[in-house]
Amino acid sequence: MNEPQHPNSRRSFLSLALYSTAGLCVGSLVAYGQTDDAAPPTELEDLERFDWGFIVDTTRCIGCGACVRACKDENGVPDDYFRTWVERYEIDEDEVVHVDSPNGALDGFRSDRVQDKHVVKAFFVPKLCNHCRNSACTQVCPVGATFHSPDGVVLVDKEHCIGCGYCVQACPYGCRFVDHENGGTADKCTLCYHRIHKGLQTACVTACPREARLCGNLKDPKSRIRRILHERRYSLLKPEMSTNPKCYYLGLDMEVR
Amino acid sequence: MRTVSFVSNRSHVFRVLVLLTVSGVLFFIGQRLLQPKSFGQNGHYRADSVYEIMNTEPVHQGRAVCAECHTEIHDVHQKDIHWNVTCEDCHGPGDAHVKFHRDGDAGITPARAVMPAEYTLEGCLFCHRKLAARPSTFAQIDLMEHYDFLHVTDPQTPCIECHSPHEPLFLLEGVSEARVHPVIFECDDCHQTPPEIDHKQVADHPTIFVCQDCHPSVVRDFAKHEHAFLRCTACHLFHRENAISGQVFRSGAGRFCLLCHEQKPFKDDGQLPQIVYVDHIEEMAPVMRRLPGPLLEDPASCLQCHFDYIHDGRLIRRLQEQER
């Protein structure tokens, strides 16, 4: 004869444990099933044919700020923050270096900064994300929200970013910011990812009236960017950081940091 | 001796194992449920976000799109030296404008479809304001100097009062019979291939500034002298943009004359009068009542005697008085 089971008996506990484990197993199967149907719209192999790089010719830049204005309009960059900006270097007769970038050169440069001394050398340097191969920003992200795309562009997943700002601090080039106007997530240059995959140039390259900028596929031996890198002498920003940037500067002065 | 069951003695081990397994399974399920879709597919990130970023619509349309409708003005602009300044550099991004006029309203009000920007004064100065950091070969002006030169009193006068907005090298029709800017003095400055006929024979060709427009007496006089076969631009260059654009740079230094007139073993000595500079200076120094040393260093040493070969002697005296 079976005795009526005590509500807190070991047997009832075991059977509850068994059922709940089974339930969890079924639940996990359902969870697995959900990820299987997420097919990417473009094949990974298509993306891996590209490795996007950038060239800035500092000898051609006239500091008009057309790139900064175009970038703001194209990407909706909030006021006082910049995905690209133009710096001005003025070296006076006492070898003192003056660097400025009034409002990121959004309104151009209204006057010479060094007025009372003779300027021996002066030039403009446009800056943007270097899309480093060994980027510091992607390494520090605690949630995997910033990453290298399969075609070598450092992107931010705005759905996933928690806005902690570690990457902003990690970037040695100051190319990142937290966009408090649009969800408080990290923001940066995407190399106009939405344009370059439609066969267009980036907004800043299109806007530049002096052809001082160029974006191109480093994996294509016939691309213009590869040809220029074969013909011209270039350098990188802060090579001592070992970030291995993919933004190549032509005619870069040693004073530029 | 009391025998102890293997299992009952190690029940705590099983409890821990069960706990670990359950928490492992829970973690696994939690990760699967909480981790976004497609995370980890191509790396430690959400693979779909790549395609989300990729599929955003471009804002800037590019000049080819503008040219579809505004063909005429686009063609005019493409002939100017400013051809590489895109439409949207001055007029602002054209996404709303193109969407409104191409796809019907698409939720865009006619007011939004108007191109957002149109530069007047500051727009030109973004590129052409004189700055120390600008490459010296790039055309730039000191606004006040330019206005003074043209006797413009209102400092807010936009450039397009005189310059054609879509081909700024040309001045506006009616201002002064639409002349080409004084930086143009060769046909191939504008034309890709040298034209076969003179611009004066082309009916609607804009007038080109030539040297004799402003310096008729100097040009007439030069034609009488030894060097008449040379163009003015062989010695005078329009390349000092630091004053008003188009200021003439005088290259009267001795080294410049010697490019042609110095005896060299690789030169055909029958064609041009040629000298050995040091010997010539030694020979002439007593005649000029000067020491040969300083005379060698003097950049204008040739012109002390030979000015008459180039221009009327009175011109240099006038210039020397001006410089004093």
Coordinates of C-alpha atoms in Angstrom, one line a residue:
Chain A
M1 CA 0.0 0.0 0.0
N2 CA 1.3 3.4 -0.9
E3 CA 1.3 5.9 1.9
P4 CA 0.1 9.3 1.0
Q5 CA 3.1 11.5 0.1
H6 CA 4.2 14.1 2.5
P7 CA 4.2 17.5 0.8
N8 CA 7.8 18.1 1.9
S9 CA 9.1 14.6 1.3
R10 CA 12.4 13.9 -0.4
R11 CA 10.5 12.1 -3.2
S12 CA 8.4 15.2 -4.1
F13 CA 11.5 17.4 -3.9
L14 CA 13.4 15.1 -6.3
S15 CA 10.5 14.9 -8.8
L16 CA 10.2 18.7 -8.7
A17 CA 13.9 19.0 -9.4
L18 CA 13.7 16.5 -12.3
Y19 CA 10.7 18.4 -13.9
S20 CA 12.3 21.8 -13.6
T21 CA 15.6 20.5 -15.1
A22 CA 13.7 19.0 -18.0
G23 CA 11.8 22.3 -18.4
L24 CA 15.1 24.2 -18.5
C25 CA 16.5 21.8 -21.1
V26 CA 13.4 22.4 -23.3
G27 CA 13.7 26.1 -22.7
S28 CA 17.4 26.1 -23.8
L29 CA 16.4 24.2 -27.0
V30 CA 13.9 26.9 -27.7
A31 CA 16.5 29.6 -27.1
Y32 CA 18.9 27.7 -29.5
G33 CA 16.3 27.5 -32.1
Q34 CA 15.8 31.3 -32.1
T35 CA 19.4 32.1 -33.3
D36 CA 19.4 29.6 -36.2
D37 CA 17.2 31.6 -38.5
A38 CA 19.2 34.9 -38.3
A39 CA 20.9 34.8 -41.8
P40 CA 23.0 37.8 -42.6
P41 CA 21.8 40.0 -45.5
T42 CA 25.3 40.0 -47.1
E43 CA 27.7 37.1 -47.0
L44 CA 30.7 37.3 -44.7
E45 CA 33.0 36.5 -47.7
D46 CA 31.7 39.6 -49.5
L47 CA 32.8 41.8 -46.6
E48 CA 36.2 40.0 -46.3
R49 CA 37.1 41.1 -49.8
F50 CA 37.6 44.6 -48.4
D51 CA 40.0 46.2 -46.0
W52 CA 39.2 49.9 -45.8
G53 CA 42.0 52.4 -45.3
F54 CA 42.2 56.2 -45.4
I55 CA 44.7 58.7 -46.8
V56 CA 45.1 62.3 -45.6
D57 CA 47.4 64.5 -47.6
T58 CA 48.3 67.3 -45.2
T59 CA 50.2 69.2 -47.9
R60 CA 47.0 69.7 -49.8
C61 CA 44.6 70.6 -46.9
I62 CA 43.6 74.3 -46.9
G63 CA 41.6 74.1 -43.6
C64 CA 38.3 75.1 -45.1
G65 CA 36.4 72.7 -42.9
A66 CA 34.1 71.4 -45.7
C67 CA 34.9 67.8 -44.4
V68 CA 33.8 68.7 -40.9
R69 CA 30.5 70.3 -42.1
A70 CA 29.8 67.4 -44.4
C71 CA 30.4 64.8 -41.6
K72 CA 28.1 66.6 -39.3
D73 CA 25.3 66.7 -41.8
E74 CA 25.8 63.1 -43.0
N75 CA 26.0 61.5 -39.6
G76 CA 24.0 63.8 -37.4
V77 CA 27.0 64.5 -35.1
P78 CA 25.8 66.6 -32.1
D79 CA 27.1 70.1 -31.5
D80 CA 30.6 70.5 -30.0
Y81 CA 31.5 66.9 -30.8
F82 CA 33.4 65.8 -33.9
R83 CA 34.0 62.6 -35.9
T84 CA 36.5 64.5 -38.0
W85 CA 38.1 67.8 -37.3
V86 CA 40.9 69.9 -38.6
E87 CA 43.9 71.0 -36.5
R88 CA 46.1 74.0 -37.3
Y89 CA 49.8 74.0 -36.3
E90 CA 51.7 77.3 -36.3
I91 CA 55.4 77.3 -35.4
D92 CA 56.7 80.7 -34.5
E93 CA 60.3 82.1 -34.8
D94 CA 61.0 80.9 -31.2
E95 CA 60.2 77.3 -32.3
V96 CA 57.1 77.4 -30.1
V97 CA 54.3 75.2 -31.5
H98 CA 50.8 76.6 -31.3
V99 CA 48.0 74.1 -32.0
D100 CA 44.3 75.0 -32.3
S101 CA 41.1 73.8 -33.8
P102 CA 38.4 76.4 -33.1
N103 CA 35.1 74.5 -33.0
G104 CA 36.8 71.7 -34.9
A105 CA 37.1 74.0 -37.9
L106 CA 33.3 73.7 -38.4
D107 CA 33.3 77.4 -39.3
G108 CA 36.8 77.3 -40.9
F109 CA 39.6 79.4 -39.4
R110 CA 38.7 83.1 -39.1
S111 CA 42.2 84.5 -38.5
D112 CA 45.8 83.6 -37.8
R113 CA 46.2 82.6 -34.2
V114 CA 49.9 83.8 -33.9
Q115 CA 49.6 87.5 -34.7
D116 CA 52.6 89.2 -32.8
K117 CA 55.3 86.8 -34.0
H118 CA 56.7 85.7 -37.3
V119 CA 55.3 82.3 -38.2
V120 CA 58.1 80.1 -39.8
K121 CA 55.9 77.1 -40.5
A122 CA 52.2 76.5 -40.5
F123 CA 49.9 73.8 -41.8
F124 CA 46.6 72.1 -41.3
V125 CA 46.1 68.5 -40.3
P126 CA 42.7 66.8 -40.6
K127 CA 42.0 64.1 -38.0
L128 CA 39.6 61.3 -37.9
C129 CA 39.4 57.7 -36.5
N130 CA 42.5 55.8 -37.5
H131 CA 40.6 52.5 -37.7
C132 CA 43.7 50.8 -36.1
R133 CA 44.3 47.1 -36.7
N134 CA 45.3 46.7 -33.0
S135 CA 42.8 49.2 -31.6
A136 CA 42.8 50.0 -27.9
C137 CA 39.1 51.0 -27.9
T138 CA 37.8 47.6 -29.1
Q139 CA 39.9 45.8 -26.5
V140 CA 38.5 47.6 -23.5
C141 CA 34.8 47.4 -24.3
P142 CA 33.2 45.3 -21.6
V143 CA 30.2 44.2 -23.6
G144 CA 31.6 43.7 -27.1
A145 CA 29.7 46.7 -28.5
T146 CA 32.7 48.1 -30.4
F147 CA 34.5 45.8 -32.8
H148 CA 36.3 45.4 -36.0
S149 CA 33.9 44.7 -38.9
P150 CA 35.0 41.9 -41.2
D151 CA 36.2 44.6 -43.7
G152 CA 38.4 46.3 -41.2
V153 CA 36.3 49.2 -40.0
V154 CA 36.0 50.0 -36.2
L155 CA 32.3 50.3 -35.6
V156 CA 30.0 50.9 -32.6
D157 CA 26.9 48.8 -32.0
K158 CA 24.6 51.4 -30.6
E159 CA 21.9 48.8 -29.6
H160 CA 24.4 47.1 -27.4
C161 CA 26.6 49.9 -26.1
I162 CA 26.1 50.8 -22.4
G163 CA 27.8 54.2 -22.7
C164 CA 30.5 53.4 -20.0
G165 CA 33.0 55.5 -21.9
Y166 CA 36.0 53.2 -21.4
C167 CA 36.7 53.3 -25.2
V168 CA 36.6 57.1 -25.1
Q169 CA 39.4 57.0 -22.6
A170 CA 41.3 54.2 -24.3
C171 CA 41.6 55.9 -27.8
P172 CA 45.0 57.5 -27.9
Y173 CA 43.9 59.8 -30.8
G174 CA 40.8 61.3 -29.0
C175 CA 38.5 60.1 -31.9
R176 CA 35.6 59.0 -29.7
F177 CA 32.9 60.7 -27.6
V178 CA 29.8 59.7 -25.8
D179 CA 26.8 61.0 -27.7
H180 CA 24.5 62.2 -24.9
E181 CA 21.9 63.6 -27.4
N182 CA 21.3 60.2 -29.1
G183 CA 21.0 57.5 -26.4
G184 CA 24.2 58.2 -24.5
T185 CA 26.2 55.6 -26.5
A186 CA 29.8 55.9 -27.7
D187 CA 30.1 57.4 -31.2
K188 CA 32.9 57.7 -33.7
C189 CA 33.8 57.8 -37.4
T190 CA 32.3 54.8 -39.3
L191 CA 34.2 55.7 -42.5
C192 CA 30.7 56.4 -43.7
Y193 CA 30.1 52.6 -43.7
H194 CA 26.6 53.2 -45.2
R195 CA 28.2 55.1 -48.2
I196 CA 31.4 53.1 -48.9
H197 CA 29.3 49.9 -49.4
K198 CA 27.0 51.6 -51.9
G199 CA 30.0 52.5 -54.1
L200 CA 30.2 56.1 -52.8
Q201 CA 33.1 57.9 -51.2
T202 CA 32.8 59.0 -47.5
A203 CA 31.1 62.4 -47.0
C204 CA 34.3 64.1 -46.0
V205 CA 36.2 62.8 -49.1
T206 CA 33.3 63.9 -51.4
A207 CA 33.2 67.3 -49.8
C208 CA 36.9 68.0 -49.9
P209 CA 37.6 70.5 -52.7
R210 CA 41.3 69.8 -52.7
E211 CA 41.3 66.0 -52.8
A212 CA 43.3 66.0 -49.6
R213 CA 41.4 62.8 -48.4
L214 CA 40.8 59.4 -49.9
C215 CA 39.1 56.2 -48.7
G216 CA 39.8 52.9 -50.4
N217 CA 40.2 49.2 -50.3
L218 CA 43.6 48.2 -49.2
K219 CA 43.0 44.6 -50.3
D220 CA 42.5 45.6 -53.9
P221 CA 46.0 45.9 -55.6
K222 CA 44.5 48.1 -58.3
S223 CA 42.8 50.6 -56.0
R224 CA 43.8 54.3 -56.0
I225 CA 44.7 54.1 -52.3
R226 CA 47.2 51.3 -52.9
R227 CA 48.7 53.2 -55.9
I228 CA 49.2 56.4 -53.8
L229 CA 50.7 54.4 -50.9
H230 CA 53.2 52.9 -53.4
E231 CA 54.0 56.2 -55.0
R232 CA 54.1 58.6 -52.0
R233 CA 55.9 58.7 -48.6
Y234 CA 53.6 58.5 -45.7
S235 CA 53.6 58.2 -41.9
L236 CA 51.3 57.3 -39.1
L237 CA 50.0 59.1 -36.0
K238 CA 51.6 58.0 -32.8
P239 CA 53.3 54.9 -34.2
E240 CA 54.9 54.3 -30.8
M241 CA 51.4 53.3 -29.5
S242 CA 51.6 50.1 -31.7
T243 CA 48.0 50.5 -32.6
N244 CA 48.9 50.0 -36.3
P245 CA 46.5 52.6 -37.7
K246 CA 45.1 52.4 -41.2
C247 CA 44.9 56.2 -41.7
Y248 CA 48.0 57.2 -43.6
Y249 CA 49.2 60.7 -43.6
L250 CA 51.2 62.2 -46.5
G251 CA 53.6 65.0 -45.6
L252 CA 53.1 64.8 -41.9
D253 CA 55.2 67.0 -39.7
M254 CA 57.0 65.6 -36.7
E255 CA 55.2 68.1 -34.4
V256 CA 51.9 66.4 -35.1
R257 CA 50.7 64.2 -32.3
Chain B
M1 CA 34.6 -2.6 11.7
R2 CA 31.7 -0.7 10.4
T3 CA 31.4 -0.5 6.6
V4 CA 30.4 2.9 5.2
S5 CA 28.5 3.1 1.9
F6 CA 30.6 4.8 -0.8
V7 CA 27.7 6.9 -1.9
S8 CA 26.3 8.1 1.5
N9 CA 29.9 9.1 2.5
R10 CA 30.3 11.4 -0.5
S11 CA 26.8 12.8 -0.8
H12 CA 28.1 16.3 -0.4
V13 CA 30.2 15.8 -3.6
F14 CA 27.1 14.9 -5.5
R15 CA 25.2 17.9 -4.1
V16 CA 27.9 20.2 -5.3
L17 CA 28.0 18.5 -8.7
V18 CA 24.2 18.9 -9.1
L19 CA 24.4 22.5 -8.0
L20 CA 27.2 23.2 -10.5
T21 CA 25.3 21.5 -13.3
V22 CA 22.1 23.3 -12.6
S23 CA 23.8 26.7 -12.4
G24 CA 25.8 25.9 -15.5
V25 CA 22.6 25.0 -17.4
L26 CA 21.0 28.2 -16.0
F27 CA 23.9 30.3 -17.1
F28 CA 23.9 28.7 -20.5
I29 CA 20.1 29.4 -21.0
G30 CA 20.5 32.9 -19.5
Q31 CA 23.3 33.7 -21.9
R32 CA 21.3 32.4 -24.8
L33 CA 18.2 34.3 -23.8
L34 CA 19.9 37.6 -22.9
Q35 CA 22.7 37.7 -25.5
P36 CA 21.5 39.6 -28.6
K37 CA 20.7 37.7 -31.8
S38 CA 23.7 37.0 -34.0
F39 CA 26.2 37.8 -31.2
G40 CA 29.4 35.9 -31.7
Q41 CA 28.6 34.9 -35.3
N42 CA 31.7 36.6 -36.8
G43 CA 33.5 37.6 -33.6
H44 CA 32.8 39.0 -30.2
Y45 CA 30.1 41.4 -31.4
R46 CA 26.6 41.4 -32.8
A47 CA 27.1 40.5 -36.5
D48 CA 23.7 42.1 -37.5
S49 CA 24.9 45.5 -36.3
V50 CA 27.3 45.7 -39.3
Y51 CA 24.4 45.4 -41.7
E52 CA 22.3 47.8 -39.7
I53 CA 25.0 50.5 -40.0
M54 CA 25.5 49.6 -43.6
N55 CA 21.9 50.0 -44.6
T56 CA 21.5 53.6 -43.4
E57 CA 20.5 56.0 -46.2
P58 CA 23.2 58.5 -47.4
V59 CA 22.4 62.2 -46.8
H60 CA 24.8 63.7 -49.3
Q61 CA 23.6 62.9 -52.8
G62 CA 26.7 63.7 -54.9
R63 CA 27.1 65.9 -57.9
A64 CA 25.9 63.3 -60.4
V65 CA 22.5 63.3 -58.8
C66 CA 22.3 67.1 -58.9
A67 CA 23.3 67.0 -62.6
E68 CA 20.3 64.9 -63.4
C69 CA 18.0 67.9 -63.1
H70 CA 20.4 70.9 -62.9
T71 CA 22.4 69.9 -66.0
E72 CA 22.9 73.4 -67.4
I73 CA 24.3 75.0 -64.2
H74 CA 26.3 71.8 -63.5
D75 CA 28.0 71.9 -66.9
V76 CA 28.9 75.6 -66.4
H77 CA 30.3 74.8 -62.9
Q78 CA 32.3 71.8 -64.3
K79 CA 34.2 74.1 -66.6
D80 CA 35.4 76.4 -63.8
I81 CA 38.5 75.8 -61.7
H82 CA 36.0 75.2 -58.9
W83 CA 34.7 72.0 -60.5
N84 CA 35.8 70.0 -57.5
V85 CA 33.8 72.0 -55.0
T86 CA 30.7 69.9 -54.9
C87 CA 27.2 71.4 -55.1
E88 CA 26.5 70.3 -51.5
D89 CA 29.6 72.0 -50.2
C90 CA 27.8 75.4 -50.7
H91 CA 24.1 74.4 -50.8
G92 CA 24.0 71.8 -48.0
P93 CA 23.0 68.2 -48.1
G94 CA 20.4 67.4 -50.7
D95 CA 18.6 64.3 -49.2
A96 CA 15.3 66.0 -48.5
H97 CA 15.4 68.0 -51.7
V98 CA 16.0 64.9 -53.9
K99 CA 13.5 62.8 -52.1
F100 CA 10.8 65.5 -52.4
H101 CA 11.3 66.1 -56.1
R102 CA 12.0 62.6 -57.2
D103 CA 9.7 60.3 -55.1
G104 CA 6.9 62.8 -54.5
D105 CA 6.4 64.3 -51.0
A106 CA 7.4 61.2 -48.9
G107 CA 6.4 63.1 -45.8
I108 CA 8.7 66.0 -46.6
T109 CA 7.2 69.5 -46.5
P110 CA 8.1 71.8 -49.4
A111 CA 9.9 74.1 -46.9
R112 CA 12.2 71.2 -45.9
A113 CA 12.9 70.4 -49.5
V114 CA 14.6 73.7 -50.1
M115 CA 18.4 73.3 -50.1
P116 CA 19.4 74.2 -46.6
A117 CA 22.5 76.5 -47.1
E118 CA 23.7 79.1 -49.6
Y119 CA 26.9 80.7 -48.8
T120 CA 27.6 84.4 -49.6
L121 CA 30.7 86.0 -48.1
E122 CA 31.9 83.5 -45.4
G123 CA 31.4 80.6 -47.7
C124 CA 34.1 81.8 -50.1
L125 CA 36.3 82.8 -47.2
F126 CA 36.2 79.3 -45.8
C127 CA 38.8 78.5 -48.5
H128 CA 40.1 81.8 -49.7
R129 CA 40.8 83.8 -46.5
K130 CA 44.5 84.6 -46.3
L131 CA 46.0 82.4 -43.5
A132 CA 49.6 81.5 -42.6
A133 CA 48.7 77.8 -42.5
R134 CA 47.3 77.7 -46.0
P135 CA 49.6 76.4 -48.7
S136 CA 51.1 79.5 -50.4
T137 CA 50.2 78.1 -53.8
F138 CA 46.5 78.3 -53.0
A139 CA 44.6 81.4 -54.0
Q140 CA 43.8 83.5 -50.9
I141 CA 43.0 87.1 -50.2
D142 CA 43.2 89.6 -47.4
L143 CA 39.6 90.8 -47.5
M144 CA 40.3 94.3 -46.4
E145 CA 43.2 94.7 -48.9
H146 CA 41.0 93.3 -51.7
Y147 CA 38.2 95.7 -50.8
D148 CA 40.6 98.7 -50.6
F149 CA 42.0 97.8 -54.0
L150 CA 38.5 97.7 -55.5
H151 CA 37.2 100.8 -53.5
V152 CA 34.5 98.7 -51.8
T153 CA 33.4 100.5 -48.7
D154 CA 30.9 98.0 -47.1
P155 CA 32.9 95.2 -45.5
Q156 CA 29.9 92.8 -45.7
T157 CA 29.8 92.9 -49.5
P158 CA 29.5 89.3 -50.6
C159 CA 31.9 88.0 -53.3
I160 CA 29.1 87.1 -55.6
E161 CA 28.4 90.8 -56.1
C162 CA 31.2 90.7 -58.6
H163 CA 32.1 87.0 -59.0
S164 CA 29.8 84.6 -60.8
P165 CA 28.7 82.1 -58.1
H166 CA 29.0 79.0 -60.2
E167 CA 32.2 80.0 -62.1
P168 CA 33.9 82.4 -59.7
L169 CA 36.9 82.9 -61.9
F170 CA 34.6 85.0 -64.1
L171 CA 33.3 88.2 -63.0
L172 CA 29.5 88.8 -63.3
E173 CA 28.1 90.0 -66.6
G174 CA 27.8 93.8 -66.4
V175 CA 30.3 94.4 -63.7
S176 CA 33.1 95.0 -66.1
E177 CA 32.0 93.1 -69.3
A178 CA 32.6 89.8 -67.6
R179 CA 36.3 89.4 -67.7
V180 CA 38.4 86.4 -66.7
H181 CA 40.1 86.8 -63.4
P182 CA 43.7 88.2 -63.6
V183 CA 45.2 84.9 -62.5
I184 CA 44.4 83.5 -65.9
F185 CA 47.0 84.3 -68.6
E186 CA 47.4 81.1 -70.5
C187 CA 44.7 79.4 -72.6
D188 CA 45.4 76.0 -71.0
D189 CA 44.7 77.5 -67.5
C190 CA 41.1 76.8 -68.4
H191 CA 41.2 74.6 -71.6
Q192 CA 42.3 71.0 -71.3
T193 CA 43.7 71.1 -74.9
P194 CA 45.2 74.3 -76.3
P195 CA 42.6 76.0 -78.5
E196 CA 43.4 76.4 -82.2
I197 CA 42.0 79.9 -82.6
D198 CA 42.6 83.1 -80.7
H199 CA 40.1 83.9 -78.0
K200 CA 39.3 87.2 -79.7
Q201 CA 37.8 85.2 -82.7
V202 CA 35.4 83.3 -80.4
A203 CA 32.1 85.2 -80.3
D204 CA 31.0 84.7 -76.7
H205 CA 34.4 84.3 -75.1
P206 CA 34.9 86.3 -72.0
T207 CA 37.5 89.1 -72.1
I208 CA 40.8 88.0 -70.7
F209 CA 42.9 90.4 -68.6
V210 CA 46.1 90.9 -70.4
C211 CA 49.1 92.9 -69.2
Q212 CA 48.4 95.8 -71.6
D213 CA 44.9 96.4 -70.2
C214 CA 46.5 98.1 -67.2
H215 CA 50.0 98.7 -68.3
P216 CA 49.7 99.8 -72.0
S217 CA 52.7 102.2 -72.0
V218 CA 55.0 99.6 -70.4
V219 CA 53.9 96.9 -72.9
R220 CA 54.3 99.3 -75.9
D221 CA 57.7 100.3 -74.7
F222 CA 58.8 96.7 -74.1
A223 CA 58.0 95.8 -77.7
K224 CA 60.8 98.3 -78.8
H225 CA 63.5 96.6 -76.7
E226 CA 65.8 93.7 -77.2
H227 CA 63.7 91.2 -75.2
A228 CA 60.5 91.9 -77.1
F229 CA 60.2 88.2 -78.1
L230 CA 59.6 87.3 -74.5
R231 CA 56.2 87.2 -72.8
C232 CA 55.7 89.4 -69.8
T233 CA 55.2 86.3 -67.7
A234 CA 58.7 85.0 -68.5
C235 CA 59.9 87.4 -65.8
H236 CA 56.8 88.6 -64.0
L237 CA 54.8 85.9 -62.2
F238 CA 51.3 86.3 -60.8
H239 CA 52.1 84.2 -57.8
R240 CA 52.2 86.4 -54.8
E241 CA 48.7 86.1 -53.3
N242 CA 49.7 87.7 -50.1
A243 CA 48.8 91.1 -51.3
I244 CA 45.9 91.4 -53.7
S245 CA 45.6 88.3 -55.9
G246 CA 47.4 89.0 -59.1
Q247 CA 50.2 91.2 -57.8
V248 CA 53.1 91.0 -60.0
F249 CA 56.3 89.5 -58.7
R250 CA 59.4 91.1 -60.2
S251 CA 62.3 88.8 -60.8
G252 CA 65.1 91.2 -61.6
A253 CA 67.8 89.3 -59.7
G254 CA 71.1 88.8 -61.4
R255 CA 70.8 85.0 -61.0
F256 CA 67.7 85.2 -63.1
C257 CA 69.5 87.0 -66.0
L258 CA 72.3 84.5 -65.8
L259 CA 70.0 81.6 -66.4
C260 CA 70.3 82.6 -70.1
H261 CA 73.4 84.8 -70.2
E262 CA 76.1 82.9 -68.2
Q263 CA 78.7 81.0 -70.1
K264 CA 78.5 77.3 -69.5
P265 CA 80.3 74.4 -71.2
F266 CA 77.0 72.8 -72.1
K267 CA 75.6 75.9 -73.9
D268 CA 75.7 76.8 -77.5
D269 CA 77.8 80.1 -77.3
G270 CA 76.8 81.3 -80.7
Q271 CA 73.2 82.1 -79.9
L272 CA 73.0 84.4 -76.8
P273 CA 75.4 87.0 -75.5
Q274 CA 77.1 85.1 -72.7
I275 CA 79.5 86.2 -69.9
V276 CA 81.5 84.7 -67.1
Y277 CA 79.8 86.5 -64.2
V278 CA 82.7 87.0 -61.9
D279 CA 85.0 88.2 -64.6
H280 CA 82.4 90.6 -65.9
I281 CA 81.7 92.1 -62.5
E282 CA 85.5 92.6 -61.9
E283 CA 85.7 94.3 -65.3
M284 CA 82.7 96.6 -64.7
A285 CA 83.2 97.4 -61.0
P286 CA 85.7 100.4 -61.6
V287 CA 83.3 101.7 -64.3
M288 CA 80.4 101.6 -61.9
R289 CA 82.6 103.0 -59.1
R290 CA 81.7 100.1 -56.8
L291 CA 83.6 97.3 -55.1
P292 CA 83.3 94.0 -56.9
G293 CA 82.4 92.1 -53.7
P294 CA 79.2 93.9 -52.8
L295 CA 78.3 94.1 -56.4
L296 CA 78.4 90.3 -56.7
E297 CA 76.0 90.1 -53.8
D298 CA 73.7 92.8 -55.1
P299 CA 70.6 91.1 -56.5
A300 CA 69.9 94.0 -58.9
S301 CA 73.5 94.3 -60.2
C302 CA 72.6 93.4 -63.9
L303 CA 69.8 95.9 -64.0
Q304 CA 72.1 98.8 -62.9
C305 CA 73.4 99.0 -66.5
H306 CA 71.2 96.7 -68.6
F307 CA 67.7 98.0 -67.8
D308 CA 67.5 99.6 -71.2
Y309 CA 67.6 96.2 -72.8
I310 CA 64.3 95.3 -71.1
H311 CA 62.3 98.4 -70.3
D312 CA 62.6 102.1 -70.7
G313 CA 65.3 103.5 -68.3
R314 CA 62.9 106.0 -66.9
L315 CA 60.7 103.1 -65.6
I316 CA 63.3 101.8 -63.2
R317 CA 64.0 105.3 -61.9
R318 CA 60.3 105.7 -61.2
L319 CA 60.2 102.3 -59.5
Q320 CA 63.3 103.1 -57.4
E321 CA 61.7 106.3 -56.3
Q322 CA 58.5 104.5 -55.3
E323 CA 60.4 101.9 -53.3
R324 CA 62.2 104.7 -51.4

